[in-house]
């Protein structure tokens, strides 16, 4: 099966968030990008799309970041 680059990156991002889900902490997009090998600017677009589909949620502020919805 061949996946598009966008769907590959989205899967990597969700897996990265899933690893931290049990801890109940948020993850900054910069951490996800560096750990998963995703270009940071492209990851921002992907996370916004995942957020609109209610797959991830974002938390604002100093301790902010993303987590699974």
PDB file of C-alpha atoms in Angstrom:
ATOM      1  CA  UNK A   1       0.000   0.000   0.000  1.00  0.00           C
ATOM      2  CA  UNK A   2       1.359   3.409  -0.913  1.00  0.00           C
ATOM      3  CA  UNK A   3       0.596   6.365   1.348  1.00  0.00           C
ATOM      4  CA  UNK A   4       0.911  10.016   0.494  1.00  0.00           C
ATOM      5  CA  UNK A   5       3.614  11.996   2.253  1.00  0.00           C
ATOM      6  CA  UNK A   6       0.955  13.972   4.102  1.00  0.00           C
ATOM      7  CA  UNK A   7      -0.774  10.870   5.452  1.00  0.00           C
ATOM      8  CA  UNK A   8       2.607   9.366   6.413  1.00  0.00           C
ATOM      9  CA  UNK A   9       3.501  12.506   8.385  1.00  0.00           C
ATOM     10  CA  UNK A  10       0.048  12.643   9.987  1.00  0.00           C
ATOM     11  CA  UNK A  11       0.408   9.023  11.104  1.00  0.00           C
ATOM     12  CA  UNK A  12       3.843   9.739  12.566  1.00  0.00           C
ATOM     13  CA  UNK A  13       2.481  12.747  14.464  1.00  0.00           C
ATOM     14  CA  UNK A  14      -0.453  10.790  15.907  1.00  0.00           C
ATOM     15  CA  UNK A  15       1.860   7.940  16.944  1.00  0.00           C
ATOM     16  CA  UNK A  16       4.162  10.427  18.648  1.00  0.00           C
ATOM     17  CA  UNK A  17       1.217  11.820  20.613  1.00  0.00           C
ATOM     18  CA  UNK A  18      -0.053   8.319  21.395  1.00  0.00           C
ATOM     19  CA  UNK A  19       3.257   7.442  23.077  1.00  0.00           C
ATOM     20  CA  UNK A  20       2.707  10.267  25.565  1.00  0.00           C
ATOM     21  CA  UNK A  21      -1.060   9.871  25.999  1.00  0.00           C
ATOM     22  CA  UNK A  22      -0.868   7.810  29.211  1.00  0.00           C
ATOM     23  CA  UNK A  23       1.240  10.526  30.867  1.00  0.00           C
ATOM     24  CA  UNK A  24      -1.488  13.082  30.272  1.00  0.00           C
ATOM     25  CA  UNK A  25       0.974  15.713  29.100  1.00  0.00           C
ATOM     26  CA  UNK A  26       0.962  17.937  26.057  1.00  0.00           C
ATOM     27  CA  UNK A  27       3.678  17.862  23.413  1.00  0.00           C
ATOM     28  CA  UNK A  28       5.017  20.870  21.572  1.00  0.00           C
ATOM     29  CA  UNK A  29       4.998  20.706  17.788  1.00  0.00           C
ATOM     30  CA  UNK A  30       8.773  21.263  17.717  1.00  0.00           C
ATOM     31  CA  UNK A  31       9.274  18.071  19.727  1.00  0.00           C
ATOM     32  CA  UNK A  32       6.994  16.087  17.427  1.00  0.00           C
ATOM     33  CA  UNK A  33       8.789  17.442  14.355  1.00  0.00           C
ATOM     34  CA  UNK A  34      12.292  16.622  15.574  1.00  0.00           C
ATOM     35  CA  UNK A  35      11.363  13.184  16.924  1.00  0.00           C
ATOM     36  CA  UNK A  36       9.377  12.149  13.843  1.00  0.00           C
ATOM     37  CA  UNK A  37      11.473  13.735  11.109  1.00  0.00           C
ATOM     38  CA  UNK A  38       8.677  16.002   9.879  1.00  0.00           C
ATOM     39  CA  UNK A  39       9.366  19.521   8.569  1.00  0.00           C
ATOM     40  CA  UNK A  40       8.040  21.900  11.284  1.00  0.00           C
ATOM     41  CA  UNK A  41       6.089  24.174   8.927  1.00  0.00           C
ATOM     42  CA  UNK A  42       4.365  21.226   7.286  1.00  0.00           C
ATOM     43  CA  UNK A  43       3.607  19.670  10.673  1.00  0.00           C
ATOM     44  CA  UNK A  44       1.758  22.810  11.740  1.00  0.00           C
ATOM     45  CA  UNK A  45      -0.568  22.457   8.754  1.00  0.00           C
ATOM     46  CA  UNK A  46      -1.105  18.768   9.482  1.00  0.00           C
ATOM     47  CA  UNK A  47      -1.837  19.386  13.165  1.00  0.00           C
ATOM     48  CA  UNK A  48      -4.396  22.049  12.277  1.00  0.00           C
ATOM     49  CA  UNK A  49      -6.136  19.588   9.974  1.00  0.00           C
ATOM     50  CA  UNK A  50      -6.063  16.857  12.640  1.00  0.00           C
ATOM     51  CA  UNK A  51      -7.472  19.361  15.122  1.00  0.00           C
ATOM     52  CA  UNK A  52     -10.354  20.258  12.796  1.00  0.00           C
ATOM     53  CA  UNK A  53     -11.169  16.534  12.521  1.00  0.00           C
ATOM     54  CA  UNK A  54     -11.080  16.307  16.361  1.00  0.00           C
ATOM     55  CA  UNK A  55      -8.253  13.763  16.367  1.00  0.00           C
ATOM     56  CA  UNK A  56      -5.948  16.011  18.383  1.00  0.00           C
ATOM     57  CA  UNK A  57      -6.578  18.969  20.626  1.00  0.00           C
ATOM     58  CA  UNK A  58      -4.369  21.913  21.399  1.00  0.00           C
ATOM     59  CA  UNK A  59      -3.652  23.617  24.696  1.00  0.00           C
ATOM     60  CA  UNK A  60      -2.490  27.212  24.750  1.00  0.00           C
ATOM     61  CA  UNK A  61      -0.020  28.766  27.123  1.00  0.00           C
ATOM     62  CA  UNK A  62       3.371  28.081  28.599  1.00  0.00           C
ATOM     63  CA  UNK A  63       2.608  24.401  29.211  1.00  0.00           C
ATOM     64  CA  UNK A  64       0.695  24.162  25.934  1.00  0.00           C
ATOM     65  CA  UNK A  65       1.035  21.816  23.032  1.00  0.00           C
ATOM     66  CA  UNK A  66      -0.927  18.998  21.468  1.00  0.00           C
ATOM     67  CA  UNK A  67      -2.476  15.834  22.789  1.00  0.00           C
ATOM     68  CA  UNK A  68      -4.844  13.205  21.433  1.00  0.00           C
ATOM     69  CA  UNK A  69      -8.495  14.215  21.663  1.00  0.00           C
TER      70      UNK A  69
END
